[in-house]
CSV table of C-alpha atoms and ligand atoms in Angstrom, one decimal:
chain,number,residue,atom,x,y,z
A,156,MET,CA,0.0,0.0,0.0
A,157,THR,CA,1.2,3.5,-0.8
A,158,ASN,CA,0.3,6.9,0.4
A,159,LYS,CA,2.5,8.7,-2.0
A,160,TYR,CA,1.3,11.5,-4.1
A,161,MET,CA,1.2,10.2,-7.7
A,162,TYR,CA,0.3,11.4,-11.2
A,163,PHE,CA,-1.7,9.3,-13.7
A,164,ILE,CA,-1.4,10.9,-17.1
A,165,ALA,CA,-3.5,9.7,-20.0
A,166,ASN,CA,-2.0,10.2,-23.5
A,167,TRP,CA,-4.8,9.6,-26.0
A,168,LYS,CA,-2.4,10.3,-29.0
A,169,MET,CA,-4.4,10.7,-32.2
A,170,PHE,CA,-7.4,8.8,-31.0
A,171,GLY,CA,-10.9,10.0,-30.1
A,172,GLY,CA,-13.9,12.0,-31.2
A,173,LEU,CA,-16.6,13.8,-29.2
A,174,ASN,CA,-18.2,10.4,-28.5
A,175,SER,CA,-15.1,9.3,-26.6
A,176,LEU,CA,-15.8,11.8,-23.9
A,177,LYS,CA,-18.6,9.6,-22.5
A,178,SER,CA,-15.9,7.2,-21.3
A,179,LEU,CA,-14.9,9.8,-18.8
A,180,ASN,CA,-18.1,9.3,-16.9
A,181,LYS,CA,-16.8,6.1,-15.3
A,182,VAL,CA,-13.6,7.9,-14.2
A,183,ILE,CA,-15.5,10.8,-12.7
A,184,LYS,CA,-17.8,8.4,-10.8
A,185,PHE,CA,-14.8,6.3,-9.6
A,186,LEU,CA,-13.0,9.4,-8.3
A,187,LYS,CA,-16.0,10.5,-6.2
A,188,SER,CA,-16.2,7.2,-4.4
A,189,PHE,CA,-12.5,6.3,-4.1
A,190,LYS,CA,-11.3,7.1,-0.6
A,191,LYS,CA,-7.7,7.9,-1.6
A,192,ASN,CA,-8.8,10.4,-4.2
A,193,LYS,CA,-6.8,13.2,-2.6
A,194,LEU,CA,-3.5,11.3,-3.0
A,195,PHE,CA,-3.2,11.6,-6.8
A,196,GLU,CA,-3.8,13.8,-9.8
A,197,ILE,CA,-5.3,12.6,-13.1
A,198,ILE,CA,-4.4,14.5,-16.2
A,199,TYR,CA,-6.0,13.7,-19.6
A,200,CYS,CA,-4.1,14.7,-22.7
A,201,PRO,CA,-6.5,14.2,-25.6
A,202,PRO,CA,-5.9,15.4,-29.2
A,203,PHE,CA,-6.2,19.2,-29.7
A,204,THR,CA,-9.8,18.9,-31.0
A,205,LEU,CA,-11.0,17.5,-27.7
A,206,ILE,CA,-9.2,19.8,-25.2
A,207,GLY,CA,-12.0,22.4,-25.1
A,208,PRO,CA,-14.9,20.0,-24.9
A,209,MET,CA,-13.1,17.8,-22.3
A,210,ALA,CA,-12.1,20.8,-20.1
A,211,ASN,CA,-15.7,21.9,-20.2
A,212,LYS,CA,-17.0,18.4,-19.3
A,213,LEU,CA,-14.5,18.2,-16.4
A,214,LYS,CA,-14.9,21.7,-15.0
A,215,PHE,CA,-16.5,20.4,-11.7
A,216,SER,CA,-14.0,17.5,-11.4
A,217,LYS,CA,-10.5,17.5,-10.1
A,218,ILE,CA,-9.3,15.8,-13.3
A,219,LYS,CA,-7.0,18.2,-15.3
A,220,VAL,CA,-6.6,18.4,-19.0
A,221,GLY,CA,-3.4,18.8,-21.0
A,222,ALA,CA,-2.2,19.0,-24.6
A,223,GLN,CA,0.2,16.7,-26.4
A,224,ASN,CA,2.3,19.3,-28.2
A,225,CYS,CA,2.4,22.9,-29.3
A,226,HIS,CA,4.1,25.4,-31.6
A,227,GLU,CA,7.1,27.0,-29.9
A,228,SER,CA,5.9,30.6,-30.4
A,229,LYS,CA,4.1,32.1,-27.4
A,230,SER,CA,2.4,34.7,-29.5
A,231,TYR,CA,0.1,34.5,-32.6
A,232,GLY,CA,1.8,34.2,-36.0
A,233,PRO,CA,1.6,33.0,-39.6
A,234,PHE,CA,2.1,29.3,-38.9
A,235,THR,CA,-0.7,27.5,-40.8
A,236,GLY,CA,-2.0,24.4,-38.9
A,237,SER,CA,-0.2,25.2,-35.7
A,238,ILE,CA,-1.4,25.9,-32.2
A,239,ASN,CA,0.4,27.8,-29.5
A,240,VAL,CA,0.5,27.6,-25.7
A,241,SER,CA,-1.7,30.7,-25.2
A,242,MET,CA,-4.4,29.1,-27.3
A,243,LEU,CA,-4.2,25.9,-25.4
A,244,LYS,CA,-4.4,27.7,-22.0
A,245,ASP,CA,-7.4,29.7,-23.3
A,246,ILE,CA,-9.4,26.5,-23.9
A,247,GLY,CA,-8.6,25.0,-20.5
A,248,ALA,CA,-5.3,23.1,-20.8
A,249,LYS,CA,-3.3,23.1,-17.6
A,250,TYR,CA,-0.5,20.7,-18.7
A,251,ILE,CA,1.4,19.9,-21.8
A,252,ILE,CA,3.4,16.9,-23.0
A,253,ILE,CA,6.6,18.0,-24.7
A,254,GLY,CA,9.3,15.9,-26.4
A,255,HIS,CA,7.3,12.7,-26.8
A,256,SER,CA,9.4,10.2,-28.7
A,257,GLU,CA,6.8,10.0,-31.4
A,258,ASN,CA,7.5,13.7,-32.1
A,259,ARG,CA,11.2,13.4,-31.7
A,260,GLN,CA,11.2,10.7,-34.3
A,261,ALA,CA,9.2,13.0,-36.6
A,262,GLY,CA,12.1,15.5,-36.4
A,263,GLU,CA,11.6,17.5,-33.1
A,264,THR,CA,15.1,18.5,-31.9
A,265,ASP,CA,16.3,19.1,-28.3
A,266,LYS,CA,16.6,22.8,-29.2
A,267,LEU,CA,13.0,23.0,-30.4
A,268,ILE,CA,11.8,21.1,-27.3
A,269,ASN,CA,13.7,23.6,-25.1
A,270,SER,CA,11.8,26.5,-26.8
A,271,LYS,CA,8.5,24.8,-26.4
A,272,ILE,CA,9.1,24.1,-22.7
A,273,LYS,CA,10.1,27.8,-22.2
A,274,SER,CA,6.9,29.0,-24.0
A,275,SER,CA,4.7,26.6,-22.0
A,276,LEU,CA,6.1,27.6,-18.6
A,277,LYS,CA,5.9,31.3,-19.5
A,278,SER,CA,2.2,30.9,-20.3
A,279,GLY,CA,1.6,29.1,-17.1
A,280,LEU,CA,1.2,25.5,-18.3
A,281,LYS,CA,2.9,22.7,-16.4
A,282,VAL,CA,5.1,20.5,-18.6
A,283,ILE,CA,5.3,16.8,-18.9
A,284,PHE,CA,8.8,16.5,-20.5
A,285,CYS,CA,9.5,13.1,-22.1
A,286,ILE,CA,12.9,11.6,-22.4
A,287,GLY,CA,14.2,8.1,-23.1
A,288,GLU,CA,16.6,6.0,-25.1
A,289,THR,CA,16.0,3.8,-28.2
A,290,PHE,CA,16.6,0.1,-28.2
A,291,SER,CA,19.9,0.5,-30.0
A,292,GLU,CA,21.1,3.1,-27.5
A,293,ARG,CA,20.2,0.8,-24.7
A,294,ARG,CA,22.1,-2.1,-26.4
A,295,LYS,CA,25.2,0.1,-26.7
A,296,LYS,CA,24.8,0.9,-23.0
A,297,ILE,CA,24.6,4.6,-23.5
A,298,THR,CA,21.2,5.1,-21.8
A,299,ASN,CA,22.5,7.5,-19.1
A,300,GLN,CA,24.5,9.5,-21.7
A,301,ILE,CA,21.3,9.9,-23.8
A,302,LEU,CA,19.2,10.9,-20.8
A,303,ASN,CA,21.8,13.4,-19.7
A,304,LYS,CA,22.0,14.9,-23.2
A,305,GLN,CA,18.2,15.2,-23.5
A,306,ILE,CA,17.9,16.8,-20.0
A,307,LYS,CA,20.8,19.2,-20.5
A,308,ALA,CA,19.6,20.4,-23.9
A,309,GLY,CA,15.8,20.2,-23.2
A,310,LEU,CA,16.0,22.1,-19.9
A,311,LYS,CA,18.8,24.5,-20.9
A,312,ASN,CA,18.4,27.9,-19.0
A,313,ILE,CA,15.2,26.7,-17.3
A,314,LYS,CA,15.0,27.4,-13.6
A,315,ASN,CA,11.5,26.6,-12.4
A,316,ARG,CA,11.9,22.9,-12.7
A,317,ASN,CA,9.3,22.2,-10.0
A,318,LYS,CA,6.7,23.0,-12.7
A,319,ILE,CA,8.1,20.1,-14.8
A,320,LEU,CA,7.2,16.5,-14.5
A,321,ILE,CA,9.7,14.3,-16.3
A,322,ALA,CA,8.4,11.2,-18.0
A,323,TYR,CA,11.1,8.5,-18.5
A,324,GLU,CA,9.8,6.6,-21.5
A,325,PRO,CA,12.2,4.1,-23.1
A,326,VAL,CA,11.3,4.4,-26.8
A,327,TRP,CA,11.4,0.6,-27.2
A,328,SER,CA,8.8,0.2,-24.5
A,329,ILE,CA,6.1,2.5,-26.0
A,330,GLY,CA,3.2,0.6,-27.4
A,331,THR,CA,5.2,-2.7,-27.6
A,332,GLY,CA,4.2,-4.5,-24.4
A,333,LEU,CA,8.0,-4.6,-23.4
A,334,ILE,CA,9.0,-3.1,-20.1
A,335,PRO,CA,12.4,-2.5,-18.5
A,336,LYS,CA,13.8,-4.8,-15.9
A,337,SER,CA,13.0,-3.4,-12.4
A,338,GLN,CA,16.6,-2.9,-11.5
A,339,ASP,CA,17.3,-1.0,-14.7
A,340,LEU,CA,14.3,1.1,-14.3
A,341,PHE,CA,15.3,1.9,-10.7
A,342,LYS,CA,18.7,3.0,-12.0
A,343,SER,CA,17.3,5.2,-14.8
A,344,ILE,CA,14.8,7.0,-12.5
A,345,SER,CA,17.4,7.5,-9.8
A,346,PHE,CA,19.8,9.0,-12.4
A,347,ILE,CA,17.1,11.4,-13.6
A,348,LYS,CA,16.2,12.4,-10.1
A,349,LYS,CA,19.8,13.2,-9.3
A,350,LYS,CA,20.0,15.4,-12.4
A,351,CYS,CA,16.7,17.1,-11.7
A,352,LYS,CA,16.2,17.4,-8.0
A,353,LYS,CA,13.1,19.6,-8.2
A,354,SER,CA,11.2,17.6,-10.7
A,355,LYS,CA,8.8,14.6,-10.2
A,356,VAL,CA,9.8,11.6,-12.3
A,357,LEU,CA,7.2,9.4,-13.9
A,358,TYR,CA,7.5,6.2,-16.0
A,359,GLY,CA,5.8,5.6,-19.3
A,360,GLY,CA,5.9,2.6,-21.7
A,361,SER,CA,3.3,-0.2,-21.9
A,362,VAL,CA,1.9,0.4,-18.4
A,363,ASN,CA,-1.3,-1.7,-17.9
A,364,PRO,CA,-3.4,-3.3,-15.1
A,365,ASN,CA,-1.4,-6.6,-15.4
A,366,ASN,CA,2.0,-5.1,-14.9
A,367,ILE,CA,1.3,-2.2,-12.6
A,368,ASN,CA,2.4,-4.2,-9.5
A,369,ILE,CA,5.9,-4.5,-10.9
A,370,PHE,CA,6.2,-0.7,-11.2
A,371,LYS,CA,4.5,-0.1,-7.9
A,372,ALA,CA,7.3,-2.0,-6.2
A,373,ILE,CA,9.7,0.7,-7.4
A,374,LYS,CA,8.9,3.2,-4.8
A,375,ILE,CA,10.8,6.2,-6.3
A,376,ILE,CA,8.4,6.4,-9.3
A,377,ASP,CA,6.1,9.5,-8.9
A,378,GLY,CA,3.4,8.3,-11.5
A,379,TYR,CA,2.8,7.1,-15.0
A,380,LEU,CA,2.3,8.4,-18.5
A,381,ILE,CA,-0.1,5.9,-20.0
A,382,GLY,CA,-0.9,5.5,-23.7
A,383,SER,CA,-3.1,2.7,-25.0
A,384,ALA,CA,-4.4,1.5,-21.6
A,385,SER,CA,-5.6,5.1,-20.8
A,386,GLN,CA,-8.1,4.9,-23.7
A,387,ASN,CA,-10.0,2.2,-21.9
A,388,SER,CA,-11.5,3.8,-18.7
A,389,LYS,CA,-11.8,0.4,-16.9
A,390,LYS,CA,-8.1,-0.3,-17.5
A,391,PHE,CA,-7.1,3.2,-16.5
A,392,ILE,CA,-9.1,3.0,-13.2
A,393,ASP,CA,-7.7,-0.5,-12.5
A,394,ILE,CA,-4.2,1.0,-12.7
A,395,ILE,CA,-5.0,3.7,-10.2
A,396,LYS,CA,-6.8,1.3,-7.9
A,397,LYS,CA,-4.0,-1.2,-7.9
A,398,SER,CA,-1.5,1.5,-7.3
A,399,TYR,CA,-3.2,2.2,-3.9
A,400,ASN,CA,-4.3,-1.2,-2.7
B,705,LIG,C1,2.9,6.9,-24.5
B,705,LIG,O1,2.4,7.1,-25.6
B,705,LIG,O2,3.5,7.8,-23.9
B,705,LIG,C2,2.9,5.5,-24.0
B,705,LIG,C3,3.5,5.3,-22.9
B,705,LIG,O3,2.2,4.6,-24.7
B,705,LIG,P1,1.9,3.1,-24.2
B,705,LIG,O4,1.4,3.2,-22.8
B,705,LIG,O5,0.8,2.7,-25.2
B,705,LIG,O6,3.1,2.3,-24.3
């Protein structure tokens, strides 16, 4: 049993329409009846199109809403198809995921990530900063080197690190069902915590109700960034329940 303050972050990726908001009813109901509901924070990060409607639906709930990415410019500009942090804040986002490996793989650099984090913090959004090594980097035993580089460049000249949650997400674990060995995960989370003393450090990568007990045993983890299992409210609730039983 834990009494630790934890974060459960749902990353819906590019899934969901207005109809999907109905699935939140179960989570809202669960939260009201769950005795330990003051011990954790739930943050839903849906696609851009659902942030406004979701924030509206959740306005009387303690569940927060976040975005999955943004344009780096804090002000308006001629950037067709882009959305900036002020616009996200305006429609009810409180958090934002930056540096997800799916975006890094699509060409997002550490420098760009750094600009996006700065804009987000300036506009008052809390940041979920994703870092993690690829499978080949792990095989070469350079995981710490990679994490160090991503932290140094991504958080360059950023002071208010208490507004940043770091999500350690080994790239090879995202959406694959593969998870790190517990001792390796402990080492990586400890390494990140040593580098960023003021930030909470979460784990992400194939978390589900069947493996949550493995992560739960690693007491230094401050929460989870959950992709596919978060799109099923029963699985998402089970993960939270099991974290506190
Ligand atoms: C993610 O998208 O950040 C993630 C961790 O996905 P999954 O849980 O599906 O591995």
